[in-house]
């Protein structure tokens, strides 16, 4: 099982799955081999009913679809539609949070404003003056203004104006400054329908505009408004991996993305009546744990343990100890439905946008949030007596971690509580103790050994004095490996990074949250540029991004907004673009001249880390910074 995952808990459960003939994503991935080459290269098109069409990659067969579209057009259209889908997912999440803020302002659903300071700060950015009296009034005005940005037809997104002036000017010059969130996504769909935009560069530039509407719109809205509603995270301790599931308690696993439900489930799981009911049913308590980004959300704010990342959703069920898995939206495998039936586990869907045939659906409405959360927990408790204790197998693996870092808390850590500043970070980069910073984000994918690429890339960057920020399932992979403990600096970091982590007391890998919280990476970059000494734009900074095990369209949208913001980004397996030499050249070379960032595709995580290090060193040289204090270490 070693080749499927490097995580021991997952290996153990895969062994069990094999013995009990439980099918997992790895089995289905193998059954799919060889996967469709046309799809991998991005050169099949089924946009209209004259097709489906495909381009012969060897140049012997058709080079154009029935309508005359060539490989460049087909590849660019397909990729732009992936960006639109990813941006839509994050942005719809942001819209739901804005709606929840409105309900909180109206006193409905049991939600409260937990960070009134951030509420006032964000409200000011949206032009809501201090004359507006109560928190509720400010929240209402803010929610309405934010919701209007989804349907805005002209103008510029408010948060996009947070970017450095040079960046904003560039976006305006290239005509990719996002106007309205929904507008840019709809325009991708229009431009890529049959017979509209046939210029691959033009298609992808608009794709960037839609991606920017995600990063600087939908995702940033989700993060900021979640902080207002559920409070801005602060560093806290927690545990990760399947060993957090408990033999003698009711195990409720939440999986998906939106914290509007999971926040209420946290509260309901602590409800004394429900605790009492759990004891009546023979359990010692109620144990809430998470998978994927919902896990990251409630980890960041409550220290709720994480059971696993994307590829552990099935093996979590295979423990036989999960009494209910509660899902909302995104990254939820359809296979959970049949797998849950092999155990007593109740799979419960909650979103009107995400139902499974034959699966119990308890629809979540923010207006009755707490009531519904209690009903869901009660359903899990009532299922506890159905557990077959003979079939329970929990891998005894957990790792300690520290999570809860944000742009604000990095400030506080670096500068001390009374001197909130990024100066020490900038100075460390300027004097070469730190080579630079990198973001490792994204999913898991059975096409690469589970967690392996995240972990190997992390180790390589750390030993080269690169500070790492992480989100999503990458953060969970790094957490399981122990990188999110302050001690990890002694075990893995180069001398410069170790010195800083030791002085400040932080881990060398900082967990910034869920996938929408990649927007925290953007706001951190704003602070670094604003602090001075490292250039006037993101593209000048010695930083890089990576998604070594990506699988979701959301990762493509994230990659595009990061590149369009000026940051070099490496993906593990390539985007489906290799069927067009022009599109590949555009995204991996030419685009850098336009936006300052570009893509690279490198499945070997060590080589990918060195692409990032070389880029960081190039940026250091352009800034005329001192050589890094410690020379790079090659694996
Ligand atoms: Fe074929 Fe053109 Fe229709 Fe695509 S849009 S399916 S290439 S005819
Ligand atoms: S959950 S998008 S598998 S990171 Fe955000 Fe993980 Fe990727 Fe889903």
XYZ file of C-alpha atoms and ligand atoms in Angstrom:
651
model
C 0.000 0.000 0.000
C 3.052 2.244 0.275
C 2.734 3.503 -3.285
C -0.811 4.756 -2.749
C -0.133 6.918 0.302
C 2.791 7.875 2.505
C 0.423 8.394 5.411
C 0.537 5.380 7.736
C -3.051 5.745 8.921
C -4.236 5.740 5.320
C -2.012 2.793 4.463
C -3.545 0.792 7.312
C -7.064 1.600 6.247
C -6.330 0.815 2.615
C -5.091 -2.568 3.760
C -8.378 -3.064 5.538
C -10.333 -1.854 2.501
C -8.504 -4.425 0.398
C -9.244 -7.246 2.828
C -12.918 -6.323 3.000
C -13.149 -5.571 -0.739
C -14.158 -1.989 -0.147
C -13.553 0.049 -3.248
C -11.684 3.370 -2.970
C -10.670 6.192 -5.306
C -7.318 4.458 -5.876
C -9.071 1.318 -7.176
C -11.283 3.373 -9.442
C -8.298 5.369 -10.645
C -6.516 2.134 -11.594
C -9.654 0.879 -13.333
C -9.645 4.077 -15.399
C -6.145 3.461 -16.793
C -5.192 4.377 -19.398
C -7.077 7.629 -18.990
C -8.254 9.457 -22.090
C -5.264 11.071 -23.802
C -7.444 13.588 -25.602
C -8.861 14.743 -22.271
C -5.407 14.947 -20.705
C -4.161 17.072 -23.585
C -7.311 19.230 -23.566
C -8.051 18.624 -27.249
C -11.537 17.171 -27.179
C -14.462 19.529 -27.583
C -18.129 18.875 -26.932
C -19.243 22.440 -26.778
C -21.753 22.069 -29.621
C -23.763 19.311 -31.226
C -21.715 19.216 -34.422
C -19.165 17.484 -32.186
C -17.844 15.968 -30.093
C -14.635 16.747 -31.982
C -11.037 15.937 -31.246
C -7.698 16.994 -32.601
C -5.144 14.365 -33.539
C -2.119 15.127 -31.347
C 0.211 13.329 -33.770
C -0.681 15.632 -36.653
C -1.886 12.829 -38.921
C -5.627 13.081 -38.359
C -7.971 16.089 -38.069
C -6.408 19.330 -36.870
C -9.727 21.190 -36.653
C -13.168 20.500 -35.239
C -16.256 20.555 -37.491
C -16.582 24.325 -36.953
C -12.919 24.882 -37.752
C -11.714 25.381 -34.152
C -8.062 24.392 -33.826
C -6.197 22.932 -30.864
C -5.346 26.385 -29.479
C -8.983 27.468 -29.347
C -10.230 24.156 -27.992
C -7.574 23.926 -25.267
C -8.012 27.566 -24.203
C -11.817 27.279 -24.120
C -11.701 24.110 -22.024
C -9.233 25.629 -19.585
C -11.183 28.879 -19.274
C -14.286 26.859 -18.432
C -12.353 25.113 -15.670
C -11.392 28.521 -14.275
C -15.025 29.621 -14.421
C -16.178 26.498 -12.575
C -13.569 26.932 -9.862
C -14.289 30.631 -9.478
C -18.019 29.882 -9.325
C -17.531 27.349 -6.517
C -15.508 29.696 -4.316
C -17.688 32.660 -5.124
C -20.968 30.903 -4.427
C -19.460 30.027 -1.054
C -18.695 33.744 -0.558
C -22.248 34.642 -1.538
C -23.670 32.235 1.074
C -21.499 33.831 3.756
C -22.649 37.321 2.724
C -26.238 36.099 2.991
C -25.470 34.730 6.458
C -24.037 38.105 7.484
C -27.303 39.699 6.410
C -29.241 37.194 8.541
C -26.959 37.877 11.504
C -27.620 41.598 11.072
C -31.341 40.881 11.118
C -31.014 38.702 14.214
C -32.022 35.495 12.411
C -30.520 31.984 12.534
C -28.529 32.320 15.747
C -25.469 33.847 14.063
C -23.605 36.701 15.728
C -20.962 39.230 14.838
C -17.948 37.786 16.612
C -15.322 40.194 15.261
C -16.839 43.697 15.423
C -13.426 45.320 14.891
C -12.999 43.575 11.572
C -16.613 44.403 10.726
C -15.868 48.138 11.053
C -12.582 47.826 9.163
C -14.126 46.022 6.195
C -17.199 48.264 6.268
C -14.927 51.307 5.937
C -13.345 49.743 2.848
C -16.825 49.483 1.362
C -17.469 53.143 2.104
C -19.766 52.556 5.065
C -19.034 55.480 7.315
C -18.544 55.548 11.067
C -21.862 57.430 11.316
C -23.648 54.112 10.891
C -24.492 53.278 14.475
C -24.872 49.686 15.692
C -22.942 46.570 14.616
C -26.189 45.213 13.200
C -26.700 48.309 11.047
C -23.122 48.209 9.800
C -23.365 44.470 9.121
C -26.585 44.929 7.152
C -25.124 47.727 5.049
C -21.941 45.715 4.457
C -23.793 42.510 3.515
C -25.913 44.427 1.007
C -22.882 46.108 -0.564
C -20.997 42.833 -0.769
C -23.948 40.989 -2.289
C -24.220 43.751 -4.894
C -20.638 43.015 -6.024
C -21.714 39.610 -7.303
C -24.111 41.151 -9.803
C -22.170 44.358 -10.398
C -21.958 45.167 -14.108
C -19.374 47.947 -14.245
C -16.691 49.380 -11.984
C -14.135 47.451 -9.950
C -14.354 44.983 -7.083
C -13.663 46.710 -3.783
C -11.083 44.209 -2.531
C -9.159 44.342 -5.842
C -8.310 47.893 -4.865
C -6.308 46.484 -1.950
C -3.608 45.350 -4.386
C -0.505 47.545 -4.804
C -1.080 50.471 -7.135
C 1.314 49.095 -9.760
C -0.672 45.863 -9.875
C -4.012 47.612 -10.151
C -2.673 49.802 -12.957
C -1.467 46.707 -14.789
C -4.835 44.974 -14.458
C -6.533 48.095 -15.831
C -4.072 48.316 -18.720
C -4.648 44.660 -19.608
C -8.408 45.098 -19.147
C -8.547 42.299 -16.585
C -9.527 44.277 -13.495
C -12.584 42.324 -12.297
C -15.868 44.251 -12.547
C -18.468 41.973 -10.976
C -18.001 38.399 -9.756
C -20.893 36.744 -11.572
C -20.311 38.911 -14.625
C -16.785 37.633 -15.244
C -17.813 34.003 -14.786
C -20.793 34.390 -17.137
C -18.571 36.084 -19.690
C -16.193 33.090 -19.686
C -19.151 30.865 -20.493
C -20.303 33.218 -23.253
C -16.889 33.680 -24.847
C -16.260 29.949 -24.886
C -19.536 28.906 -26.398
C -19.493 27.835 -30.052
C -18.405 30.527 -32.454
C -17.415 33.378 -30.126
C -13.825 33.935 -28.947
C -11.256 32.079 -31.057
C -8.083 33.841 -29.884
C -6.465 31.680 -27.195
C -4.681 34.640 -25.645
C -7.870 36.663 -25.472
C -9.789 33.728 -23.975
C -7.162 33.146 -21.303
C -6.781 36.800 -20.441
C -10.482 36.888 -19.702
C -10.025 33.627 -17.802
C -7.593 35.574 -15.626
C -10.192 38.254 -15.060
C -12.665 35.623 -13.833
C -9.948 34.104 -11.631
C -9.170 37.537 -10.171
C -12.883 37.903 -9.432
C -12.480 34.719 -7.389
C -9.289 35.547 -5.478
C -9.949 39.241 -4.953
C -13.735 38.787 -4.903
C -15.563 35.599 -3.956
C -12.788 33.951 -1.935
C -11.681 37.132 -0.176
C -15.301 37.945 0.651
C -15.737 34.438 2.091
C -12.638 34.757 4.279
C -13.246 38.280 5.559
C -16.944 37.818 6.252
C -16.365 34.460 7.929
C -13.887 36.185 10.225
C -16.508 38.830 11.049
C -19.170 36.216 11.741
C -17.187 33.433 13.357
C -14.151 35.450 14.569
C -10.710 35.897 13.084
C -8.648 32.816 13.917
C -5.739 32.960 16.337
C -3.011 30.352 16.805
C -4.230 27.268 18.645
C -3.263 23.649 19.231
C -5.073 20.661 17.777
C -4.604 17.139 16.445
C -4.826 15.566 13.036
C -5.328 12.161 11.402
C -7.731 9.246 11.673
C -6.649 8.505 15.241
C -8.765 11.480 16.367
C -11.868 9.302 15.893
C -13.002 7.813 19.198
C -14.123 4.297 19.988
C -16.350 5.257 22.911
C -17.939 8.466 21.613
C -20.430 9.418 18.947
C -18.273 10.359 15.964
C -19.656 13.067 13.731
C -17.461 13.888 10.733
C -18.128 17.069 8.774
C -16.909 17.241 5.207
C -17.167 19.945 2.584
C -16.472 23.636 2.655
C -18.883 26.130 4.141
C -18.561 26.938 7.846
C -22.109 28.309 8.114
C -23.255 24.767 8.970
C -20.149 23.400 10.649
C -19.937 26.361 13.062
C -23.431 25.500 14.242
C -22.528 21.811 14.474
C -19.656 22.758 16.788
C -22.123 24.586 19.031
C -24.718 21.782 18.845
C -22.128 19.116 19.695
C -21.556 20.952 22.990
C -25.261 21.244 23.781
C -25.820 19.731 27.281
C -29.081 18.045 26.232
C -27.406 16.338 23.306
C -24.417 15.370 25.460
C -26.894 13.815 27.882
C -28.643 11.977 25.052
C -25.280 10.626 23.869
C -24.628 9.238 27.371
C -28.087 7.683 27.468
C -27.243 5.863 24.266
C -24.069 4.468 25.837
C -21.482 6.881 24.433
C -19.056 8.909 26.557
C -19.624 12.054 24.545
C -19.843 13.587 21.100
C -16.658 13.773 19.054
C -16.705 16.170 16.125
C -13.969 15.867 13.503
C -13.517 17.158 9.976
C -12.376 16.270 6.483
C -11.123 18.705 3.813
C -11.798 22.420 4.080
C -14.767 22.365 6.431
C -12.273 20.697 8.753
C -9.834 23.546 8.239
C -12.529 26.135 9.001
C -13.484 24.679 12.386
C -9.894 23.788 13.170
C -8.821 27.404 12.659
C -11.464 28.849 14.964
C -12.170 26.073 17.489
C -9.282 23.597 17.389
C -11.658 20.826 16.285
C -9.489 17.867 15.224
C -9.013 16.954 11.592
C -9.643 13.339 10.593
C -8.032 13.721 7.192
C -7.702 15.361 3.820
C -9.408 14.763 0.486
C -8.211 11.208 -0.161
C -9.017 10.162 3.397
C -12.763 10.736 3.109
C -13.362 7.102 2.155
C -10.834 5.577 4.540
C -12.437 7.583 7.369
C -15.686 5.713 6.694
C -13.770 2.433 6.481
C -12.901 2.757 10.185
C -16.487 1.683 10.874
C -16.597 4.164 13.736
C -18.210 7.156 12.033
C -21.805 7.476 13.189
C -22.641 10.286 10.803
C -20.805 12.051 8.018
C -22.356 15.429 7.325
C -21.585 16.925 3.935
C -22.381 20.240 2.309
C -20.645 21.228 -0.940
C -17.439 20.580 -2.921
C -14.908 17.734 -2.924
C -17.429 15.167 -1.651
C -16.973 11.924 -3.556
C -20.192 10.393 -4.911
C -18.730 7.043 -3.804
C -19.420 7.918 -0.146
C -23.029 6.928 -0.696
C -22.349 3.239 -1.462
C -19.396 3.001 0.932
C -21.422 4.319 3.872
C -23.900 1.490 3.269
C -21.162 -1.050 4.041
C -21.220 0.253 7.630
C -23.810 1.697 9.972
C -22.633 5.222 9.018
C -25.337 7.707 8.215
C -24.374 9.963 5.340
C -26.393 13.172 5.527
C -26.473 15.784 2.786
C -27.447 19.295 3.774
C -27.189 21.607 0.772
C -29.969 22.032 -1.794
C -27.084 22.261 -4.286
C -25.645 18.831 -3.434
C -27.919 15.816 -3.076
C -27.118 12.116 -3.565
C -29.765 9.627 -4.737
C -31.012 7.535 -1.817
C -29.060 9.513 0.798
C -30.807 11.169 3.730
C -31.121 14.905 3.183
C -31.619 17.328 6.051
C -31.709 20.650 4.312
C -29.763 23.396 5.979
C -31.347 26.815 6.101
C -29.351 29.563 7.763
C -32.573 30.995 9.212
C -32.977 27.873 11.405
C -29.294 27.029 11.635
C -28.957 25.942 15.252
C -32.178 23.947 15.276
C -31.096 22.019 12.166
C -27.579 21.465 13.526
C -29.113 19.942 16.680
C -31.353 17.698 14.595
C -28.322 16.453 12.647
C -26.287 15.724 15.792
C -29.297 13.968 17.300
C -29.516 11.752 14.214
C -25.859 10.803 14.703
C -26.392 10.012 18.389
C -29.396 7.831 17.595
C -27.227 5.912 15.151
C -24.529 5.151 17.766
C -26.247 1.965 19.066
C -26.216 0.600 15.510
C -22.410 0.608 15.443
C -20.865 -2.841 15.067
C -17.984 -2.593 17.533
C -16.416 -5.770 16.120
C -15.891 -3.964 12.829
C -14.315 -0.854 14.299
C -10.695 -0.268 13.316
C -9.110 3.095 14.106
C -5.480 3.593 13.079
C -3.585 4.811 16.138
C -2.024 7.792 14.405
C -2.416 11.426 15.376
C -0.045 14.367 15.167
C -0.070 17.616 17.143
C -0.228 20.861 15.258
C -0.590 24.591 15.587
C -3.024 26.277 13.209
C -4.944 29.533 13.159
C -2.453 31.853 11.458
C -3.831 34.812 9.545
C -2.432 37.961 7.979
C -3.285 39.697 11.236
C -1.732 37.126 13.569
C 1.478 36.871 11.548
C 1.732 40.612 12.103
C 1.305 40.198 15.823
C 3.760 37.349 16.112
C 6.456 39.050 14.144
C 6.190 42.470 15.687
C 4.982 41.711 19.163
C 1.487 42.536 20.392
C 2.171 46.260 20.662
C 4.165 46.631 17.483
C 2.134 44.947 14.768
C 4.441 44.959 11.769
C 5.817 42.824 8.991
C 9.179 44.609 9.349
C 10.994 41.629 10.920
C 9.841 39.372 8.068
C 10.913 41.849 5.387
C 14.224 42.443 7.158
C 14.887 38.712 7.404
C 14.344 38.398 3.651
C 16.429 41.496 2.929
C 19.398 40.368 5.026
C 19.212 36.847 3.590
C 18.393 34.860 6.709
C 15.196 33.942 4.929
C 15.588 33.149 1.247
C 11.914 33.921 0.640
C 8.431 32.520 1.162
C 6.316 29.926 -0.588
C 2.703 28.820 -0.536
C 1.942 25.108 -0.836
C -1.774 24.587 -1.381
C -4.307 22.303 -3.012
C -5.698 18.843 -3.034
C -4.746 15.174 -3.186
C -5.024 13.100 -6.313
C -4.606 9.335 -6.729
C -2.443 10.094 -9.766
C 0.353 10.900 -7.294
C 1.212 9.135 -4.025
C -1.093 10.624 -1.395
C 0.616 13.420 0.615
C 4.049 12.544 -0.791
C 4.462 15.549 -3.060
C 3.303 18.000 -0.378
C 5.694 16.557 2.165
C 8.759 16.256 -0.062
C 8.311 19.773 -1.452
C 7.875 21.135 2.062
C 11.057 19.471 3.324
C 13.081 20.741 0.379
C 11.902 24.326 0.756
C 12.347 24.361 4.529
C 15.939 23.214 4.398
C 16.585 26.009 1.920
C 15.327 28.647 4.364
C 12.002 29.238 2.657
C 9.140 30.051 5.050
C 5.978 28.193 4.017
C 2.331 29.134 4.246
C -0.239 26.473 3.481
C -3.978 25.932 3.125
C -6.508 23.268 2.196
C -5.572 19.614 1.933
C -1.884 20.485 1.552
C -2.020 21.959 5.058
C -3.537 18.727 6.371
C -0.788 16.673 4.689
C 1.885 18.874 6.245
C 0.147 18.754 9.609
C 0.138 14.950 9.617
C 3.872 14.973 8.947
C 4.480 17.260 11.929
C 5.574 20.390 10.035
C 2.989 22.503 11.865
C 4.757 22.135 15.227
C 7.334 24.734 16.331
C 9.810 21.857 16.896
C 9.681 21.140 13.171
C 11.970 24.146 12.695
C 14.747 22.215 14.467
C 14.087 19.040 12.531
C 13.599 20.391 9.016
C 14.439 24.101 8.633
C 17.680 25.570 7.355
C 19.720 27.665 9.839
C 18.188 31.041 8.889
C 14.576 29.914 9.043
C 15.272 27.947 12.227
C 16.663 31.061 13.907
C 13.535 33.069 13.068
C 11.088 30.351 14.103
C 12.969 29.927 17.359
C 12.991 33.674 18.099
C 9.304 34.137 17.290
C 8.034 30.739 18.454
C 6.232 29.785 15.269
C 6.285 26.614 13.189
C 8.165 26.860 9.886
C 4.920 26.032 8.065
C 2.010 28.350 8.831
C -1.522 27.036 8.358
C -3.668 29.849 6.954
C -6.933 27.913 6.594
C -9.194 26.561 3.893
C -9.075 26.965 0.100
C -10.971 30.281 0.154
C -8.365 31.401 2.698
C -5.785 31.474 -0.065
C -7.014 35.056 -0.063
C -5.071 35.383 3.226
C -1.943 34.738 1.174
C -2.857 37.707 -1.022
C -3.457 39.956 1.983
C -0.158 38.829 3.504
C 1.617 39.777 0.272
C -0.067 43.200 0.418
C 1.434 43.728 3.878
C 4.894 42.609 2.753
C 4.864 45.025 -0.211
C 3.401 47.768 1.995
C 6.120 47.299 4.615
C 8.697 48.320 2.036
C 12.153 47.294 0.910
C 11.057 44.513 -1.439
C 9.669 46.398 -4.426
C 6.341 47.977 -5.218
C 4.488 44.947 -6.575
C 3.917 41.263 -5.871
C 5.874 40.297 -8.987
C 9.035 41.735 -7.428
C 8.845 39.592 -4.277
C 11.025 36.524 -3.699
C 7.970 34.286 -3.325
C 6.421 31.386 -5.231
C 3.321 29.182 -5.101
C 2.658 25.493 -5.668
C -0.188 22.992 -5.934
C 1.710 19.700 -6.131
C -1.238 17.279 -5.843
C -4.045 19.354 -7.365
C -7.266 17.790 -8.634
C -10.082 20.375 -8.475
C -11.079 23.035 -10.994
C -10.855 25.356 -7.987
C -7.089 24.788 -7.972
C -6.940 26.040 -11.569
C -8.874 29.177 -10.622
C -6.540 29.732 -7.657
C -3.474 29.201 -9.838
C -4.724 31.750 -12.334
C -5.458 34.446 -9.778
C -2.083 33.902 -8.146
C -0.261 34.100 -11.494
C -2.379 37.096 -12.565
C -1.324 38.701 -9.285
C 2.308 38.310 -10.382
C 3.458 35.147 -8.607
C 5.302 32.202 -10.180
C 3.301 29.021 -9.542
C 4.184 25.356 -10.023
C 1.547 22.690 -10.478
C 2.393 18.985 -10.122
C 0.638 17.290 -12.996
C 0.036 19.703 -15.891
C -3.151 21.545 -16.711
C -4.875 19.830 -19.654
C -3.117 22.066 -22.184
C -0.289 20.052 -23.698
C -2.387 19.497 -26.832
C -1.652 23.115 -27.771
C 1.952 24.207 -28.035
C 0.832 27.808 -28.238
C -1.282 27.717 -25.082
C 1.483 25.876 -23.214
C 4.055 28.458 -24.327
C 1.706 31.280 -23.459
C 1.097 30.060 -19.892
C 4.637 28.917 -19.109
C 6.607 31.702 -20.812
C 4.872 34.631 -22.524
C 2.411 35.393 -19.772
C 5.257 36.478 -17.481
C 5.867 39.519 -19.671
C 2.212 40.470 -19.296
C 1.471 39.866 -15.613
C 4.837 39.107 -14.004
C 3.835 35.580 -12.978
C 3.766 32.335 -14.952
C 3.057 28.629 -14.576
C 5.397 25.663 -14.486
C 4.357 22.004 -14.416
C 6.630 19.568 -12.612
C 5.414 16.322 -11.022
C 8.692 15.699 -9.166
C 8.243 17.698 -5.930
C 11.982 18.137 -5.360
C 12.542 19.490 -8.861
C 9.432 21.643 -8.438
C 10.819 23.011 -5.147
C 14.031 23.931 -6.945
C 12.124 25.724 -9.689
C 10.623 27.790 -6.872
C 14.008 28.332 -5.214
C 15.578 29.414 -8.515
C 12.725 31.852 -9.043
C 13.115 33.212 -5.501
C 16.859 33.659 -6.031
C 16.220 35.424 -9.358
C 13.862 37.844 -7.641
C 16.416 38.442 -4.888
C 19.024 39.271 -7.511
C 16.643 41.652 -9.322
C 16.010 43.425 -6.011
C 19.784 43.564 -5.502
C 19.437 41.845 -2.134
C 22.374 40.172 -0.451
C 23.033 36.551 -1.328
C 21.034 34.249 0.949
C 23.108 33.646 4.086
C 23.045 29.919 3.505
C 23.612 28.320 0.099
C 20.920 26.080 -1.367
C 21.011 22.429 -0.440
C 20.232 20.098 -3.314
C 18.548 16.804 -2.586
Fe -16.631 20.552 -32.654
Fe -16.470 23.205 -32.967
Fe -18.674 22.134 -31.908
Fe -16.372 22.104 -30.527
S -17.533 23.900 -31.092
S -17.812 20.416 -30.736
S -14.846 21.868 -32.170
S -17.879 21.826 -33.973
S -10.832 20.672 0.080
S -10.399 21.881 -3.328
S -9.496 18.767 -2.242
S -7.617 21.411 -1.236
Fe -10.769 22.648 -0.199
Fe -8.926 19.825 -0.485
Fe -8.672 20.655 -2.990
Fe -11.043 20.206 -2.023
